[in-house]
CSV table of C-alpha atoms in Angstrom, one decimal:
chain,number,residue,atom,x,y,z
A,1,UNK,CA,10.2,40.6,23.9
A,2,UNK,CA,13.4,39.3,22.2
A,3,UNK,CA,13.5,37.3,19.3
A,4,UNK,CA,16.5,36.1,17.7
A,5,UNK,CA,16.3,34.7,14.2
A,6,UNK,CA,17.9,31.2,12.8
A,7,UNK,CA,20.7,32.9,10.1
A,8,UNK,CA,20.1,36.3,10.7
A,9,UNK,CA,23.1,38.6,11.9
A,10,UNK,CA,20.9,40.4,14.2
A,11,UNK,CA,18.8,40.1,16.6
A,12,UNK,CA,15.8,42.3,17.8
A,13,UNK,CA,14.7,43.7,21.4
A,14,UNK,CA,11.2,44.3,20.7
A,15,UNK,CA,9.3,47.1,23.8
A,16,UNK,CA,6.2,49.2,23.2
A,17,UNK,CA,8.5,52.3,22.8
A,18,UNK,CA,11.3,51.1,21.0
A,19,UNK,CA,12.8,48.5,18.3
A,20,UNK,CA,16.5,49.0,18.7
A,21,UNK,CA,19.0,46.4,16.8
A,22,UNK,CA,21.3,44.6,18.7
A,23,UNK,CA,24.2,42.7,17.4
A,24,UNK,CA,25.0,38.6,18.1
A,25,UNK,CA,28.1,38.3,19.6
A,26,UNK,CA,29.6,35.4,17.4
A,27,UNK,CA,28.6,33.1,13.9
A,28,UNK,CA,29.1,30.2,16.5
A,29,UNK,CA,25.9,31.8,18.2
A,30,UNK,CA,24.3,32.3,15.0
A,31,UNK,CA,24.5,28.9,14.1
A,32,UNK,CA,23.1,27.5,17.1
A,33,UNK,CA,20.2,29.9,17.8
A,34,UNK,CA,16.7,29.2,17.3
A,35,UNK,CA,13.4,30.9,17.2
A,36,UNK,CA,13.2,32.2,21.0
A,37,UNK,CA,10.3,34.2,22.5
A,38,UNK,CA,9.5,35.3,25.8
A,39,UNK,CA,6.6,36.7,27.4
A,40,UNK,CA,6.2,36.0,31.1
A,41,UNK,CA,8.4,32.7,31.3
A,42,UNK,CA,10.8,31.5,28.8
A,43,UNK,CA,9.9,28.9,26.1
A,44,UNK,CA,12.3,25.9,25.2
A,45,UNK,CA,15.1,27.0,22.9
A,46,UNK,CA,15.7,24.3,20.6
A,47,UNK,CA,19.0,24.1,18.5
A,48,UNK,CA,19.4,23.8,14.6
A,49,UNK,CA,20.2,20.4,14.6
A,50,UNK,CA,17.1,19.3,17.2
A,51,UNK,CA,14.9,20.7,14.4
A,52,UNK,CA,15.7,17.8,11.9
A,53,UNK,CA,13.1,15.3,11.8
A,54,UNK,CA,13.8,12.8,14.0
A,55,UNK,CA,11.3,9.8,12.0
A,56,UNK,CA,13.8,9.3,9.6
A,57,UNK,CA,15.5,5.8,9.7
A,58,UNK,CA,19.1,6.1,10.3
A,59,UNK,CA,19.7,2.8,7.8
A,60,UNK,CA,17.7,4.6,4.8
A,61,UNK,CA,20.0,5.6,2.0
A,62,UNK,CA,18.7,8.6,0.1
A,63,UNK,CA,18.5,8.3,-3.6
A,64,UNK,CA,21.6,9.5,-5.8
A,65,UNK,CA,19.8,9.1,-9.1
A,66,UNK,CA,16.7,8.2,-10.9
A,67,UNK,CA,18.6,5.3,-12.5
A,68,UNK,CA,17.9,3.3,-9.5
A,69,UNK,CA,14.4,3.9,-9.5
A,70,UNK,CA,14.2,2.7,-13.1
A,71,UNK,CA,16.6,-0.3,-13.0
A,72,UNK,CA,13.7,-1.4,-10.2
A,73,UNK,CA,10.9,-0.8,-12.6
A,74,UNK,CA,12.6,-2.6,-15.2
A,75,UNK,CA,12.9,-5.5,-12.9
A,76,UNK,CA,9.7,-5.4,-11.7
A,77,UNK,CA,8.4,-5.5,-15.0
A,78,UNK,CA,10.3,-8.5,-16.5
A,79,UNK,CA,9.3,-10.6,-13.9
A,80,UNK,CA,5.9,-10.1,-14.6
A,81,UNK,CA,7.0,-10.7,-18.3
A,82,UNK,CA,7.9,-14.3,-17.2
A,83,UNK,CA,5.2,-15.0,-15.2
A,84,UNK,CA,2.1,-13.5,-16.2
A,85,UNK,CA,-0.3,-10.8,-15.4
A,86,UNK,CA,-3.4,-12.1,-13.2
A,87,UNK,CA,-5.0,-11.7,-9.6
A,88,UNK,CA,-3.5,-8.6,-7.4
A,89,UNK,CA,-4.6,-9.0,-4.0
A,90,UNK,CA,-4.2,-6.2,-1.2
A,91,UNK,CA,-4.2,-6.4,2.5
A,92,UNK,CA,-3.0,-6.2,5.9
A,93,UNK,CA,0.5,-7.9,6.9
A,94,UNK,CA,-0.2,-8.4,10.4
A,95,UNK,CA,-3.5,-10.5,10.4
A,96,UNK,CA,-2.2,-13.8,11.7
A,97,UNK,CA,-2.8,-17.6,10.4
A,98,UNK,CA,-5.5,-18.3,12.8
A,99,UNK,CA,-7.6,-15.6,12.0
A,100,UNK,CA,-11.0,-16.2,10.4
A,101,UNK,CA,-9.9,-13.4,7.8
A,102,UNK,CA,-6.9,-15.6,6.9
A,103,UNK,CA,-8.8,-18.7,6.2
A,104,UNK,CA,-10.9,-17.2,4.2
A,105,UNK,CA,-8.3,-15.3,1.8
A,106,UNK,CA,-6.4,-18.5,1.3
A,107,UNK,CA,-9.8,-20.1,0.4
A,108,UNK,CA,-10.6,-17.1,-1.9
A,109,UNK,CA,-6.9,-17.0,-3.7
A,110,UNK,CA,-7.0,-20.9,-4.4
A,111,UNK,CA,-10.4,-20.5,-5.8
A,112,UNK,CA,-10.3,-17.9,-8.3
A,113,UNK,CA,-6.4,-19.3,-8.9
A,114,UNK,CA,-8.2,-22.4,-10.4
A,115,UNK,CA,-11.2,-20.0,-12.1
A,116,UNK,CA,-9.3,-17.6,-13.7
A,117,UNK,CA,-6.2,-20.2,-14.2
A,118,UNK,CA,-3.9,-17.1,-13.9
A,119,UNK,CA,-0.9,-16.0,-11.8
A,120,UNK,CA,-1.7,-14.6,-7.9
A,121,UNK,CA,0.2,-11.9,-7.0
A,122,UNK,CA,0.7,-9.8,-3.6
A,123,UNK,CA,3.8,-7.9,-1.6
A,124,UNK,CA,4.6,-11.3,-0.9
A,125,UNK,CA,4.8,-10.4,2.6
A,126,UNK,CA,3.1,-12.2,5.8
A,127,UNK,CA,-0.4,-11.7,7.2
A,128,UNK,CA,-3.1,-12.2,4.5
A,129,UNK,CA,-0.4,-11.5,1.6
A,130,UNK,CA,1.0,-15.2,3.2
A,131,UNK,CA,-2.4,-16.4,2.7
A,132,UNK,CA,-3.4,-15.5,-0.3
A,133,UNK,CA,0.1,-17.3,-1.5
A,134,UNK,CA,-0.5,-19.9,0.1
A,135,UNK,CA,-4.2,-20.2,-1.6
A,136,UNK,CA,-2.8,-20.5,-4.8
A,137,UNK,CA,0.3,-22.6,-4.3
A,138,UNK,CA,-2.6,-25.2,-3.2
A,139,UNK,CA,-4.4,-24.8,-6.8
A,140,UNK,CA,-0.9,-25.5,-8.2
A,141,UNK,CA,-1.0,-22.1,-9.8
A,142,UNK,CA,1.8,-19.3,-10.7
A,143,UNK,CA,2.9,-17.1,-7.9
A,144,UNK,CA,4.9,-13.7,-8.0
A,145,UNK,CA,5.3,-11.1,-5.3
A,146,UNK,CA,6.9,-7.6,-5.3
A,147,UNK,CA,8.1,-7.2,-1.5
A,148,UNK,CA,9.4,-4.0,0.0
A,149,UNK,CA,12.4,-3.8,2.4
A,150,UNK,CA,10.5,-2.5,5.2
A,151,UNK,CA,7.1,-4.8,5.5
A,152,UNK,CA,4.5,-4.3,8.7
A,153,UNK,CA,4.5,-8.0,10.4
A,154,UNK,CA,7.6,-10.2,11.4
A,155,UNK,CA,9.7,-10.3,8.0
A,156,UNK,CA,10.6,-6.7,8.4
A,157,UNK,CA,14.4,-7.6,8.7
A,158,UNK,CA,14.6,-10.2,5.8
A,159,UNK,CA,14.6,-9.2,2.3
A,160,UNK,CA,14.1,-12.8,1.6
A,161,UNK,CA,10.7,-14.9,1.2
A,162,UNK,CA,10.6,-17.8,3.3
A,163,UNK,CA,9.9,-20.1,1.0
A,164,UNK,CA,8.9,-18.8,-2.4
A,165,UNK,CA,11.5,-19.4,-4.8
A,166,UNK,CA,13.8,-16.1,-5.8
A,167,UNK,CA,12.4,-16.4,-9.1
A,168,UNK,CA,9.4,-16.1,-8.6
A,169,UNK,CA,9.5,-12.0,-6.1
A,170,UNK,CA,11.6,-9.2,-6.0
A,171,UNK,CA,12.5,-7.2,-3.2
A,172,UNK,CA,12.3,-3.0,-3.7
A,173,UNK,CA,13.9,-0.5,-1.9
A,174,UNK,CA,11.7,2.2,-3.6
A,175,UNK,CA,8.1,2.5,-2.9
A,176,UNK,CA,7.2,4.1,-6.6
A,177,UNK,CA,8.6,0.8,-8.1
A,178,UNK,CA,6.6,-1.6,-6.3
A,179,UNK,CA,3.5,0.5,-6.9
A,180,UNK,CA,4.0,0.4,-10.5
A,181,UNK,CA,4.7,-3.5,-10.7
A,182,UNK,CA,1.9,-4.5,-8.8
A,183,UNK,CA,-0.4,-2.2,-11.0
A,184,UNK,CA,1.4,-3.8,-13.9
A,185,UNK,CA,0.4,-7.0,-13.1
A,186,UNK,CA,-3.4,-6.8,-13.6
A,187,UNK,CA,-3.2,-4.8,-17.0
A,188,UNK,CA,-5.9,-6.2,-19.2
A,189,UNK,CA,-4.6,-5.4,-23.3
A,190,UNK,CA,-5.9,-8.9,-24.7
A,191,UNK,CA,-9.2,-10.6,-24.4
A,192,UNK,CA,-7.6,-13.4,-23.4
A,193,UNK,CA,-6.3,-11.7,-20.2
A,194,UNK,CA,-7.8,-12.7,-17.2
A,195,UNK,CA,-7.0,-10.1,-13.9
A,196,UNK,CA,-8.4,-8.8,-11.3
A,197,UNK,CA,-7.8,-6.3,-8.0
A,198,UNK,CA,-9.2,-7.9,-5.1
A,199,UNK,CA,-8.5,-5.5,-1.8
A,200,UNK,CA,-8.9,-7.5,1.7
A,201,UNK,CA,-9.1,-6.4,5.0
A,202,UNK,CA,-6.0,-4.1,6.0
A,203,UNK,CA,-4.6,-1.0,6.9
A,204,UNK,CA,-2.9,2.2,5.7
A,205,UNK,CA,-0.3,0.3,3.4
A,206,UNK,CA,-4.0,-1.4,1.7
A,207,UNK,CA,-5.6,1.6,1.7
A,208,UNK,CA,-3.0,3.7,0.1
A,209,UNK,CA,-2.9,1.3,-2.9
A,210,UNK,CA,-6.6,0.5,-2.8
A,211,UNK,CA,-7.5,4.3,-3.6
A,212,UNK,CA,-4.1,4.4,-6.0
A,213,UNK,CA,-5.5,1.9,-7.8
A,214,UNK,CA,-9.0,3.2,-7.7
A,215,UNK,CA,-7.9,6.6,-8.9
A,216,UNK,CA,-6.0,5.4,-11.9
A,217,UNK,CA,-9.1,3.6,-13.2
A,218,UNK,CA,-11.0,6.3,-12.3
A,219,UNK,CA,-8.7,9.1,-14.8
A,220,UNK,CA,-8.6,6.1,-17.1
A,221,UNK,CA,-4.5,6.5,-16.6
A,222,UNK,CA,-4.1,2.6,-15.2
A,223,UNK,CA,-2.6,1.7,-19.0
A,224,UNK,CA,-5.3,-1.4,-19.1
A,225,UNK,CA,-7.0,-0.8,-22.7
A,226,UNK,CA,-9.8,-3.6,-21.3
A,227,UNK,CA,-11.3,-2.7,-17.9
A,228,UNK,CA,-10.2,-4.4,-14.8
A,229,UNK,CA,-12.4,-5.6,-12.2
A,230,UNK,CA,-12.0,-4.4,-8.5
A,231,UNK,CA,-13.1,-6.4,-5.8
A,232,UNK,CA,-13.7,-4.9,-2.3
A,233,UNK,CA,-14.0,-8.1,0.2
A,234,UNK,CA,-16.2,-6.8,3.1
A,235,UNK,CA,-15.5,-10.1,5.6
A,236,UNK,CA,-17.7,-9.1,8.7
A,237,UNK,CA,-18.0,-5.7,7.5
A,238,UNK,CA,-15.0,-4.4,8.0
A,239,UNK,CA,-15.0,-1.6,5.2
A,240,UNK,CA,-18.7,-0.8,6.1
A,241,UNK,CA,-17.8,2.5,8.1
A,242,UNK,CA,-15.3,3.3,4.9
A,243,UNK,CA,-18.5,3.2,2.7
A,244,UNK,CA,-20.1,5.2,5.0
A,245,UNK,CA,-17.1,7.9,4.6
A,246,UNK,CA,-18.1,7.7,1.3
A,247,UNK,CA,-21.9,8.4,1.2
A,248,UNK,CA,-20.6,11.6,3.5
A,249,UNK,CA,-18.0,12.4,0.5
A,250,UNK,CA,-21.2,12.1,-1.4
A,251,UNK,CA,-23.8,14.2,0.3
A,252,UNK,CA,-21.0,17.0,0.8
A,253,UNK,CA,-20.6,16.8,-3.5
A,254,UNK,CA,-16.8,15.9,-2.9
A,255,UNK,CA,-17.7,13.0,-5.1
A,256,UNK,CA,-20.9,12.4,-7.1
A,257,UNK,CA,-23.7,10.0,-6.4
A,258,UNK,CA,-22.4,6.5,-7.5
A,259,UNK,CA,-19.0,7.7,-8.8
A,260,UNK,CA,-17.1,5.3,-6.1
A,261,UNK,CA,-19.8,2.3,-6.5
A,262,UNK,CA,-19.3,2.3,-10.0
A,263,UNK,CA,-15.3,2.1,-10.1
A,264,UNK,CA,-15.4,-1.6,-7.3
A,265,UNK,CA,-17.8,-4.2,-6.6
A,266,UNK,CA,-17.9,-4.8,-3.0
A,267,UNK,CA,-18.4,-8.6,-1.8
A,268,UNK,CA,-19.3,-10.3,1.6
A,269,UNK,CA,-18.1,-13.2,1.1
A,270,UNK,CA,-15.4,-15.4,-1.1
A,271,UNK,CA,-18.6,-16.8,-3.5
A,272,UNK,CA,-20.0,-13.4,-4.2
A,273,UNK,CA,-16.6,-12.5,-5.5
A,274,UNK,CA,-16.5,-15.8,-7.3
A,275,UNK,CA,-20.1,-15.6,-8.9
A,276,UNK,CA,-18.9,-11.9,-10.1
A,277,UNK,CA,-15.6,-12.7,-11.5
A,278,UNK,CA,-17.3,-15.8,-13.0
A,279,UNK,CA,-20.0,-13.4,-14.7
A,280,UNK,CA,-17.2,-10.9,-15.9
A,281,UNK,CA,-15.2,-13.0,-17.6
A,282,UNK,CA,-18.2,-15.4,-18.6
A,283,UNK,CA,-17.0,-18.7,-17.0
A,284,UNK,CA,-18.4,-21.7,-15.4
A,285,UNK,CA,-18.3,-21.1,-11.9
A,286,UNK,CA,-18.7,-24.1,-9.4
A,287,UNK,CA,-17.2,-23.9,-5.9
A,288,UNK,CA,-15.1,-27.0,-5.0
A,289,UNK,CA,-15.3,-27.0,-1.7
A,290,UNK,CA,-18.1,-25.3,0.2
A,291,UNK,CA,-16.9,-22.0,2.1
A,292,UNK,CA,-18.2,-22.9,5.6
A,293,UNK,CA,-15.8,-26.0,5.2
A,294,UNK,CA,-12.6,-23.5,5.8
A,295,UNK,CA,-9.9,-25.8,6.7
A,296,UNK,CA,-8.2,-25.3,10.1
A,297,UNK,CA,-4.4,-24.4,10.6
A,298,UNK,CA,-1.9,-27.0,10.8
A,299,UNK,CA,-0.8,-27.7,14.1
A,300,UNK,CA,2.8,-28.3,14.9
């Protein structure tokens, strides 16, 4: 067997009586070599430069200093400054208009808009992040968004909203800046302070903040000195086989009995979430329109 190491001068001829050094013949063929074994039939030999990883975007522009990432933060936060802390919601960017899931989420965002009389904020991007914008631009509420350059759905090559004012969003190029604004937003230090997380239907992207989220509040390390409520919205059950990953996580002692139920309160439907943000905060709660009455989409 032969084997000829990446960076190594030499090279080894491997038998069952002897191991016997032989030399490369040139740094050129140093450079270019690659792990290669043979036993029986040869493998691929791959070169160095076939080794990088070939996911990386050829547009992305690597970081040259932490200064960036902070003059994003800063940003993030002073727009929240100017509009106010309020409703983060979370969910998928590719569920389209027409989709019972998208009705509902505008209905749900324009609602607890009016109940909680508070800004709406998302990743201002489409899918049920567009709806949820669109919800509380009907109750004539605040809206802010923190978008990302790179958004699953058909704004991925627009930094700009499509009709939200400039104002009222910022665009990041980092990922850790955009998770700290949008946790930002729903920081509870005043009584008077009305948030909320409410996580809808969606994918990794939703997942990956949901359990973010979840695990700050968890460590008590979300920087909220009054708790925030987190709303789960199960529309036709979508996260029931999530819950069920859970009671495994439970029954395996990965996480103890009730430790996950007790950090979210999962809904069915827009008035459960309604009633329960009504009874948090200790408001009236009345529903102005009923929620079977979901209006259809505009037609062109």
């Amino acid at each position: 067997m032969e084997v000829s190491m990446l960076g190594s001068s030499r090279s080894f001829l491997l038998s069952s009586k002897t191991l016997t050094p032989k030399p490369t013949s040139s740094l050129r063929e140093r450079g270019q070599s690659c792990l290669k074994m043979r036993v029986g039939n040869p493998i691929r030999t791959y070169s160095a430069r076939s080794l990088k990883c070939s996911s990386v975007s050829e547009d992305f522009v690597e970081r040259s200093s932490p200064l960036q990432v902070k003059k994003e933060l800063e940003t993030c936060f002073d727009l929240i400054h100017r509009l106010g802390r309020g409703i983060l919601y979370l969910g998928s960017a590719r569920i389209q208009p027409n989709h019972s899931h998208y009705l509902q989420s505008q209905e749900l965002s324009r609602e607890a808009a009016n109940l909680l009389d508070c800004t709406t904020w998302s990743g201002a991007g489409p899918g049920l992040m567009d709806a949820v914008t669109k919800g509380a631009l009907e109750a004539e509420k605040p809206v802010g968004g923190i978008k990302i350059e790179k958004e699953a759905g058909e704004w991925t090559a627009s930094k700009v909203h499509p009709y939200l004012p400039p104002q009222n969003y910022h665009t990041c190029r980092f990922f850790s800046a955009r998770k700290h604004g949008l946790v930002d937003a729903v920081v509870r230090n005043n009584v008077s302070d009305k948030t909320a997380v409410i996580a809808l239907p969606g994918g990794i992207g939703t997942l990956d903040e949901m359990f973010e989220i979840l695990a700050l509040i968890q460590l008590k390390r979300i920087g909220s000195v009054l708790p925030v409520p987190f709303i789960v919205m199960n529309y036709d059950s979508f996260y029931s086989k999530l819950f069920e990953f859970i009671e495994s996580c439970e029954d395996l002692g990965t996480v103890y009995k009730g430790e996950v139920s007790a950090l979210w309160k999962v809904c069915n439907s827009n008035s459960e979430a309604l009633t329960y943000l009504a009874e948090f905060y200790e408001l009236p709660y009345g529903s102005t329109k009923p929620e079977t009455e979901l209006r259809e989409p505009a037609c062109g």
